XYZ file of C-alpha atoms in Angstrom:
564
model
C -0.102 0.177 -0.170
C 1.483 3.495 -1.015
C 1.376 5.484 1.842
C 1.835 9.850 1.139
C 3.734 11.865 2.995
C 0.725 13.964 4.112
C -0.948 10.287 4.900
C 1.673 9.422 7.279
C 2.292 13.092 8.859
C -1.845 12.305 9.330
C -1.971 9.316 10.771
C 0.912 10.205 13.286
C -1.644 13.168 14.262
C -4.887 11.034 14.413
C -2.904 8.264 16.833
C -1.844 11.411 18.678
C -5.332 13.227 18.715
C -7.176 9.489 19.158
C -5.209 9.202 22.728
C -5.827 12.614 23.498
C -9.412 12.639 23.302
C -9.413 9.373 25.231
C -7.669 11.408 28.047
C -10.513 14.144 27.951
C -13.083 11.486 27.811
C -11.805 9.791 30.843
C -10.805 13.178 32.483
C -14.572 14.429 31.922
C -16.177 11.247 33.426
C -13.634 10.660 36.495
C -14.080 15.099 36.947
C -17.968 14.025 36.788
C -17.921 11.589 39.401
C -15.397 13.163 41.750
C -18.178 16.377 40.941
C -21.007 14.250 41.889
C -19.429 12.938 44.782
C -18.635 16.396 46.459
C -22.079 17.797 45.088
C -23.598 14.985 47.025
C -21.656 16.073 50.061
C -22.347 19.722 49.604
C -25.987 19.255 48.758
C -27.093 16.471 50.973
C -24.854 15.146 53.542
C -23.367 18.737 55.124
C -27.539 20.197 54.865
C -28.315 16.784 56.853
C -25.435 17.282 59.225
C -26.604 20.569 59.637
C -30.257 19.469 60.115
C -29.317 16.626 62.554
C -27.218 19.473 64.654
C -29.928 21.603 64.908
C -32.339 18.979 66.127
C -30.360 17.847 68.749
C -29.459 21.788 69.929
C -32.895 22.354 69.844
C -33.875 19.382 71.775
C -31.488 20.180 74.273
C -32.668 23.486 74.651
C -36.228 22.346 75.047
C -35.100 20.422 77.889
C -33.248 23.219 79.196
C -36.471 25.558 79.024
C -38.323 22.505 80.645
C -35.749 22.800 83.447
C -36.011 26.310 83.616
C -39.939 26.449 83.827
C -39.295 23.729 86.992
C -37.689 26.116 88.786
C -40.038 28.681 88.774
C -42.172 28.217 91.812
C -43.195 31.784 92.961
C -46.753 32.620 91.074
C -45.307 36.540 90.762
C -46.002 38.409 87.781
C -42.568 38.420 87.156
C -42.902 34.498 87.227
C -45.549 34.130 85.271
C -44.433 36.300 82.312
C -40.682 34.704 82.324
C -42.649 31.130 81.936
C -45.032 32.272 78.889
C -41.920 33.714 77.320
C -40.040 30.320 77.940
C -43.113 28.539 76.806
C -43.418 30.448 73.646
C -39.594 29.944 73.017
C -40.410 26.228 73.602
C -43.213 26.053 70.859
C -41.274 27.721 68.643
C -38.164 25.307 68.653
C -40.544 22.843 68.135
C -41.636 24.206 65.009
C -37.945 24.784 63.896
C -37.211 21.426 65.058
C -39.903 20.038 62.442
C -39.004 22.170 59.660
C -35.457 20.496 60.104
C -36.958 16.768 60.177
C -38.829 18.079 56.810
C -35.497 18.847 55.210
C -34.006 16.059 56.568
C -36.658 13.892 55.041
C -36.322 15.653 51.573
C -32.530 15.555 51.276
C -33.209 11.311 52.047
C -35.418 11.413 49.282
C -32.963 13.192 46.774
C -30.243 10.597 47.155
C -30.392 7.232 47.251
C -27.302 6.485 49.068
C -28.798 8.259 52.155
C -31.831 5.946 52.275
C -29.643 4.122 54.260
C -30.046 6.469 57.225
C -33.804 6.492 57.405
C -34.291 3.878 60.037
C -32.242 6.265 62.114
C -33.788 9.241 61.176
C -37.119 6.941 62.056
C -35.824 6.479 65.700
C -34.933 10.051 66.578
C -38.366 11.159 64.787
C -40.230 8.784 66.814
C -38.348 9.491 70.245
C -39.102 13.404 69.713
C -42.547 12.721 69.167
C -42.668 10.984 72.409
C -40.642 14.147 73.696
C -43.289 16.147 71.972
C -45.797 14.541 73.974
C -44.457 14.558 77.408
C -43.208 18.017 77.302
C -46.775 19.679 77.209
C -47.639 17.436 79.881
C -44.624 18.309 81.879
C -45.488 21.874 81.433
C -49.151 21.559 82.221
C -48.110 19.775 85.545
C -45.606 22.668 86.228
C -48.733 24.758 85.630
C -50.728 22.946 88.096
C -47.868 22.868 90.802
C -48.230 19.206 90.202
C -44.927 18.121 91.464
C -45.257 14.448 91.696
C -47.037 14.009 87.989
C -43.749 16.061 86.559
C -41.163 14.414 89.111
C -42.644 11.192 87.364
C -42.544 12.056 83.823
C -39.248 14.197 83.924
C -37.091 10.861 84.292
C -38.681 9.609 81.205
C -38.416 13.137 79.029
C -34.608 13.085 80.255
C -34.531 9.487 78.917
C -35.664 10.306 75.789
C -33.463 12.786 75.050
C -30.498 10.990 76.191
C -31.914 8.502 73.596
C -32.634 11.117 71.010
C -28.799 12.350 71.804
C -27.519 9.124 71.049
C -29.571 8.425 67.750
C -28.529 12.051 66.466
C -24.686 11.204 67.513
C -25.387 7.634 65.148
C -26.298 9.611 62.410
C -23.766 11.968 62.870
C -20.917 8.703 62.299
C -22.772 7.600 59.485
C -22.818 10.473 57.908
C -19.126 11.387 58.738
C -18.533 7.877 57.316
C -20.499 8.572 54.258
C -18.324 11.717 53.795
C -15.487 10.251 54.570
C -16.059 7.147 51.883
C -17.235 9.705 49.166
C -14.139 12.021 49.902
C -11.695 9.037 49.691
C -13.680 7.920 46.439
C -12.924 11.488 44.828
C -9.608 11.725 46.180
C -8.969 7.969 44.399
C -10.607 9.194 41.771
C -8.533 12.014 41.074
C -5.384 10.224 41.445
C -6.466 7.642 39.074
C -7.214 10.588 36.801
C -4.277 11.942 37.260
C -2.247 8.842 36.643
C -4.484 7.992 33.466
C -4.000 11.533 32.173
C -0.248 10.794 32.680
C -0.055 7.484 31.431
C -1.971 8.584 27.909
C -0.041 11.530 27.869
C 3.445 9.563 28.073
C 1.415 7.169 25.305
C 0.732 9.629 22.574
C 4.105 11.509 23.503
C 6.045 8.075 22.951
C 3.732 7.041 19.982
C 4.393 10.560 18.246
C 8.320 10.468 19.061
C 8.482 6.884 17.784
C 6.077 7.209 14.673
C 7.477 10.701 14.093
C 11.340 9.647 14.278
C 9.954 6.576 11.963
C 8.640 8.569 9.593
C 11.579 11.143 9.967
C 14.515 8.800 9.864
C 12.988 7.067 6.481
C 12.464 10.893 4.758
C 16.092 11.617 5.722
C 17.536 8.707 4.196
C 15.608 9.211 1.565
C 16.816 12.739 1.037
C 19.993 11.721 1.859
C 20.299 9.198 -1.031
C 18.957 11.657 -3.395
C 21.871 13.834 -2.440
C 24.124 11.456 -2.543
C 22.970 10.499 -5.891
C 22.908 14.211 -7.014
C 26.726 14.634 -5.822
C 27.695 11.432 -7.673
C 25.922 12.789 -10.697
C 27.776 16.032 -10.469
C 30.962 14.544 -10.025
C 30.191 12.426 -13.650
C 29.508 8.875 -12.142
C 26.126 8.198 -14.244
C 25.863 4.682 -13.053
C 24.657 6.029 -10.070
C 21.200 4.603 -8.733
C 19.566 5.269 -5.777
C 17.566 2.252 -4.160
C 13.878 3.880 -3.114
C 13.556 3.397 0.587
C 9.557 4.127 0.586
C 6.208 4.263 -1.732
C 5.757 7.911 -0.831
C 6.404 11.031 -3.021
C 10.253 10.720 -2.136
C 10.598 7.191 -3.473
C 8.411 8.318 -6.519
C 10.988 11.225 -6.762
C 13.558 8.558 -6.285
C 12.455 6.717 -9.101
C 12.183 9.622 -11.419
C 15.857 10.424 -10.263
C 17.019 6.745 -11.198
C 14.967 7.385 -14.674
C 16.595 10.951 -15.221
C 20.222 9.258 -14.898
C 18.916 6.669 -16.824
C 18.364 9.272 -19.494
C 21.788 11.416 -18.849
C 23.546 7.770 -19.062
C 21.881 7.047 -22.179
C 22.443 10.701 -23.660
C 26.268 10.601 -22.618
C 26.661 7.541 -24.095
C 25.233 8.794 -27.639
C 27.691 11.721 -26.636
C 30.654 9.045 -26.408
C 29.529 7.105 -29.114
C 28.539 9.472 -32.038
C 31.200 12.008 -30.440
C 33.772 9.636 -32.338
C 32.493 10.279 -35.458
C 31.186 14.402 -35.001
C 32.366 16.658 -32.759
C 30.888 15.993 -29.098
C 29.721 19.556 -28.747
C 27.674 18.937 -31.996
C 26.148 15.914 -30.383
C 25.293 17.881 -27.079
C 23.351 20.374 -29.194
C 21.625 17.945 -31.061
C 20.588 16.396 -28.297
C 19.650 19.615 -25.872
C 17.922 21.492 -29.012
C 16.905 18.783 -31.524
C 15.674 21.713 -33.885
C 19.058 22.343 -35.131
C 18.749 19.425 -36.912
C 16.031 20.386 -38.682
C 17.326 21.865 -42.292
C 18.391 24.938 -43.140
C 20.994 27.000 -41.359
C 22.141 30.854 -40.852
C 24.961 33.359 -41.978
C 27.893 33.783 -39.425
C 31.478 35.234 -39.447
C 33.388 31.938 -38.806
C 37.106 30.726 -39.455
C 37.272 27.306 -41.613
C 40.727 24.997 -41.652
C 41.929 22.170 -44.034
C 44.547 20.054 -42.855
C 45.819 17.979 -45.308
C 48.781 15.092 -44.967
C 51.529 15.661 -47.328
C 52.182 12.912 -49.680
C 49.858 10.342 -48.746
C 49.766 9.027 -52.410
C 53.579 7.900 -52.501
C 52.806 6.863 -48.697
C 49.961 4.461 -49.269
C 52.259 2.943 -51.592
C 55.198 1.746 -49.315
C 52.717 0.789 -46.139
C 50.483 -2.486 -46.058
C 46.718 -1.559 -45.458
C 46.756 -2.054 -41.635
C 49.933 -0.193 -41.422
C 48.376 2.720 -43.214
C 45.433 2.621 -41.430
C 47.188 2.751 -38.033
C 49.262 5.776 -39.572
C 45.887 7.556 -41.015
C 44.267 7.400 -37.663
C 47.052 8.126 -35.788
C 47.531 11.468 -37.821
C 43.538 12.084 -37.469
C 43.833 11.767 -33.810
C 46.879 14.419 -33.293
C 44.896 16.631 -35.579
C 41.684 16.266 -33.822
C 43.665 16.932 -30.266
C 45.172 20.268 -31.852
C 41.677 21.561 -33.063
C 39.968 20.238 -29.845
C 42.534 22.310 -27.494
C 41.798 25.570 -29.501
C 37.827 25.081 -29.683
C 37.628 24.057 -32.771
C 35.054 21.735 -34.307
C 36.060 18.529 -36.593
C 33.840 18.558 -39.236
C 34.839 15.475 -41.284
C 37.970 13.535 -42.186
C 38.360 13.621 -46.032
C 40.524 10.998 -47.005
C 43.891 11.914 -45.535
C 42.676 15.388 -44.941
C 40.669 16.947 -42.183
C 38.310 19.879 -41.810
C 37.569 22.318 -38.787
C 35.388 24.996 -38.376
C 35.109 27.671 -35.528
C 32.620 30.405 -34.770
C 29.106 30.643 -32.788
C 27.717 29.139 -31.030
C 31.164 27.268 -30.323
C 33.179 30.050 -29.762
C 32.867 33.838 -29.394
C 32.465 36.107 -32.542
C 35.984 37.650 -31.909
C 38.625 34.889 -31.340
C 37.608 32.152 -33.986
C 40.514 33.505 -36.252
C 43.150 33.592 -33.393
C 41.805 29.915 -32.491
C 42.588 28.552 -35.607
C 45.811 29.934 -36.417
C 46.601 28.724 -32.660
C 45.099 25.197 -33.573
C 47.287 25.226 -36.705
C 50.783 26.136 -34.721
C 49.947 23.202 -32.193
C 48.924 20.862 -35.232
C 52.341 21.466 -36.584
C 53.795 21.097 -33.045
C 52.060 17.828 -33.167
C 53.594 16.622 -35.989
C 56.663 15.770 -34.640
C 54.843 13.526 -31.786
C 53.112 11.958 -35.031
C 56.484 11.150 -36.544
C 57.670 9.361 -33.541
C 54.156 7.353 -32.993
C 54.579 6.464 -36.467
C 57.951 5.267 -36.236
C 57.146 3.548 -33.094
C 54.288 1.826 -34.520
C 55.298 0.562 -37.932
C 58.911 0.524 -37.787
C 61.875 0.639 -40.119
C 59.475 1.527 -42.954
C 58.342 4.726 -41.521
C 62.000 5.998 -41.338
C 61.983 7.058 -44.605
C 58.602 8.305 -45.384
C 58.278 12.314 -46.017
C 55.340 13.152 -43.510
C 54.268 16.997 -43.396
C 51.346 19.000 -43.536
C 49.568 21.785 -45.434
C 47.045 24.166 -43.830
C 44.620 26.327 -45.187
C 42.801 28.855 -43.009
C 39.893 31.185 -44.302
C 37.471 33.440 -42.329
C 34.355 35.284 -43.653
C 30.644 34.972 -43.573
C 29.607 31.394 -44.186
C 26.333 29.555 -44.218
C 26.249 27.351 -40.748
C 23.196 24.537 -40.733
C 22.523 21.140 -40.848
C 22.856 19.647 -44.918
C 22.389 16.541 -46.051
C 19.707 14.073 -47.529
C 16.805 12.335 -45.849
C 18.777 9.486 -44.541
C 22.232 11.247 -44.096
C 22.981 14.655 -42.583
C 25.918 16.603 -41.158
C 25.732 20.099 -39.342
C 28.666 21.951 -41.344
C 29.518 25.023 -43.032
C 29.657 26.121 -46.552
C 30.220 29.316 -48.525
C 32.797 31.086 -50.688
C 35.386 31.404 -47.603
C 35.240 27.403 -47.287
C 36.032 26.861 -50.619
C 39.270 29.579 -50.625
C 40.274 27.359 -47.066
C 40.282 24.234 -49.438
C 42.516 26.317 -52.078
C 44.849 28.226 -49.861
C 45.755 24.427 -48.206
C 46.399 23.240 -51.758
C 48.307 26.262 -52.512
C 51.021 25.443 -49.758
C 52.272 22.878 -52.792
C 52.872 26.025 -54.910
C 54.519 28.038 -52.466
C 56.126 25.533 -50.185
C 54.315 27.054 -47.242
C 52.672 24.861 -44.832
C 49.974 27.499 -43.150
C 48.259 30.027 -45.556
C 45.437 32.294 -44.383
C 43.244 34.583 -46.304
C 43.587 38.668 -45.864
C 40.345 38.034 -43.169
C 41.908 35.909 -41.038
C 44.913 37.895 -40.836
C 42.642 41.095 -39.956
C 40.806 38.768 -37.597
C 43.669 36.922 -35.578
C 45.761 38.768 -32.965
C 48.682 37.675 -31.372
C 50.707 36.179 -34.241
C 53.222 37.019 -36.967
C 52.345 37.163 -40.374
C 53.965 37.742 -43.500
C 52.139 38.430 -46.872
C 52.551 35.711 -49.472
C 51.218 36.721 -52.290
C 47.709 38.124 -54.016
C 45.787 35.177 -55.460
C 42.905 35.250 -57.591
C 41.226 31.940 -57.328
C 39.972 30.141 -60.573
C 36.130 31.741 -61.745
C 36.868 34.490 -59.210
C 37.474 38.284 -60.426
C 38.720 40.044 -57.073
C 42.204 38.721 -55.892
C 42.896 38.081 -52.290
C 45.807 38.628 -50.294
C 47.058 35.633 -48.632
C 49.677 35.237 -45.754
C 51.460 32.390 -43.565
C 51.752 31.888 -40.374
C 55.224 32.486 -38.737
C 54.732 31.701 -35.263
C 53.130 33.661 -31.924
C 53.718 37.175 -31.803
C 55.188 37.243 -27.769
C 57.799 34.184 -28.474
C 58.686 35.264 -32.463
C 62.647 35.363 -33.143
C 64.255 38.504 -34.565
C 65.335 36.316 -37.807
C 61.525 35.597 -38.126
C 60.335 39.270 -38.420
C 63.483 40.217 -40.251
C 62.468 37.341 -42.890
C 58.998 38.660 -42.670
C 60.497 42.275 -43.425
C 62.769 41.149 -46.286
C 60.239 39.032 -47.911
C 57.270 41.866 -47.805
C 60.238 44.065 -49.376
C 60.996 41.982 -52.387
C 56.899 41.480 -52.982
C 56.908 45.351 -52.734
C 59.679 45.714 -55.756
C 57.935 42.600 -57.411
C 54.607 44.008 -57.789
C 56.211 47.532 -59.045
C 58.590 45.070 -61.640
C 61.673 46.387 -60.149
C 63.223 42.852 -60.562
C 66.348 43.555 -59.558
C 65.477 45.149 -56.114
C 63.271 42.758 -55.476
C 65.207 39.597 -56.366
C 67.891 41.432 -54.275
C 65.424 41.150 -51.436
C 64.595 37.764 -52.063
C 67.853 36.592 -51.771
C 68.164 38.380 -48.601
C 65.357 36.534 -47.165
C 66.660 33.140 -47.859
C 69.890 34.221 -46.247
C 67.535 34.374 -43.158
C 65.763 31.098 -44.064
C 67.759 28.904 -46.975
C 64.755 26.584 -47.346
C 62.357 29.333 -47.296
C 59.586 28.225 -50.113
C 57.907 31.764 -50.889
C 61.322 33.521 -51.646
C 62.156 30.468 -53.848
C 59.001 30.719 -55.979
C 59.227 35.125 -56.600
C 62.741 34.420 -57.494
C 61.672 31.606 -60.176
C 59.075 34.173 -61.269
C 61.228 37.158 -61.522
C 63.923 34.989 -63.647
C 60.687 34.129 -65.819
C 59.661 37.701 -65.884
C 63.046 38.923 -67.060
C 62.742 36.552 -69.811
C 59.257 37.124 -70.704
C 57.974 40.161 -68.980
C 54.483 40.387 -68.123
C 51.834 42.558 -69.928
C 51.209 46.174 -69.576
C 48.445 45.501 -67.687
C 49.870 43.063 -65.262
C 49.126 43.988 -61.545
C 50.946 41.305 -59.637
C 48.121 38.917 -59.051
C 48.726 35.417 -59.395
C 46.107 33.003 -60.608
C 45.389 29.906 -58.942
C 44.710 27.374 -61.808
C 43.788 24.163 -59.463
C 40.975 24.085 -57.186
């Protein structure tokens, strides 16, 4: 049965409330009994005791009145007036005694427990009735001066009075005992009430603490498990599974957490698997924002780079298929590391070439050109590591291989988006800057260079040393493009590198103004700084050609790329 947290808390509250209601009901019943006993004492016992006392006092007073009447022997007016007064007082006392008897009788009728005193009361009433019969006779005997009759009746009256006092005393004792019994009962009920209330309150507190601690412990353990699982996921452990400890909302949340982790694990597995076929950031974007997989794209300022393994055809003729695959895989691995180090996106592997790009949403609008150039320098640095890996894995066959790179980089406005067919798609870039980057990669072969970049890349990149190589016109294009070679980082560029760039650009300036001798001198000076400088050799060859066959009058110094 699934108990929600609300039901658990309600159950605890209900149990405590039931115990409190039981304690209240028992208290009310016991208090009612105590109140009844006290009311019985106050309403019945005490009035009966008071009436019995009044009866005893009045009977005694009547007896004293008779005694005083007996002592009045002289028949003077004063004595006669006094005797009349005492006689009236005697009669009044008799009326009061009758009233007290009526009160006692009514009290006995209202209380069943007091009915047991009826016999005693009847005995007192009978004695008093006899007393009431004798008292007038005594009074008449006194009035008639009949001492003999008075003396004969007085002992009987005294006997009745003594017996009445004794019966009243017995009634007093019975009443006192009854009051004591009721008082003891009330005291016992009070103690029982206190004890039961204490027990019920303690039970309610213990049950509340017990159930509360059990529910709280379950909630705390479940939440703590979720927190531990969340921390584990945060640390990258997607194999985490939190065992549900309850069937309430926290248990439901735990199940959802496990499902979420499973989805994350699946997504991570997809990213890891497909990240080997395309850049993981593209996979992440596709998983997080599936709408980018929809056909179409947008125009953005980006930088594209092409890396080609020099002489792959000749290498493939030397190596076995397995060694060739091992070599090309190792090459792609090093190039991918160089590109990813500077936040580039590997777009595709094309035979022995790699295409990558930089720009939004993977880099910002400012640094994509600089990152691409730095990645190109890193690729050249990793070329040495790649060569060592090839020697270690392939052996002597790789010692004489001519392994080198050619890199072309171009920046500009490109179309970025999903391209492909209904069954196969690729998130890529297309446009003229992309084509230019591919042609610059091939142009390295003509100039003997390793990294060529477009003028737009040169203007956008920062912290690097460049030299202008040429003005190139792509086949089928009208406007020429200035092409630069990346020489290195400006912070650690040696002086000879800047001197090389300065002398080469001097020669280039004279070359474009047809000052062949001065240009030749400048290019030879560049070769003095770097004997294998490819661009200087290319321009010296062109100068020799133009000296023999001067260019047309409208020649603008632009070189047209014939190959695509």
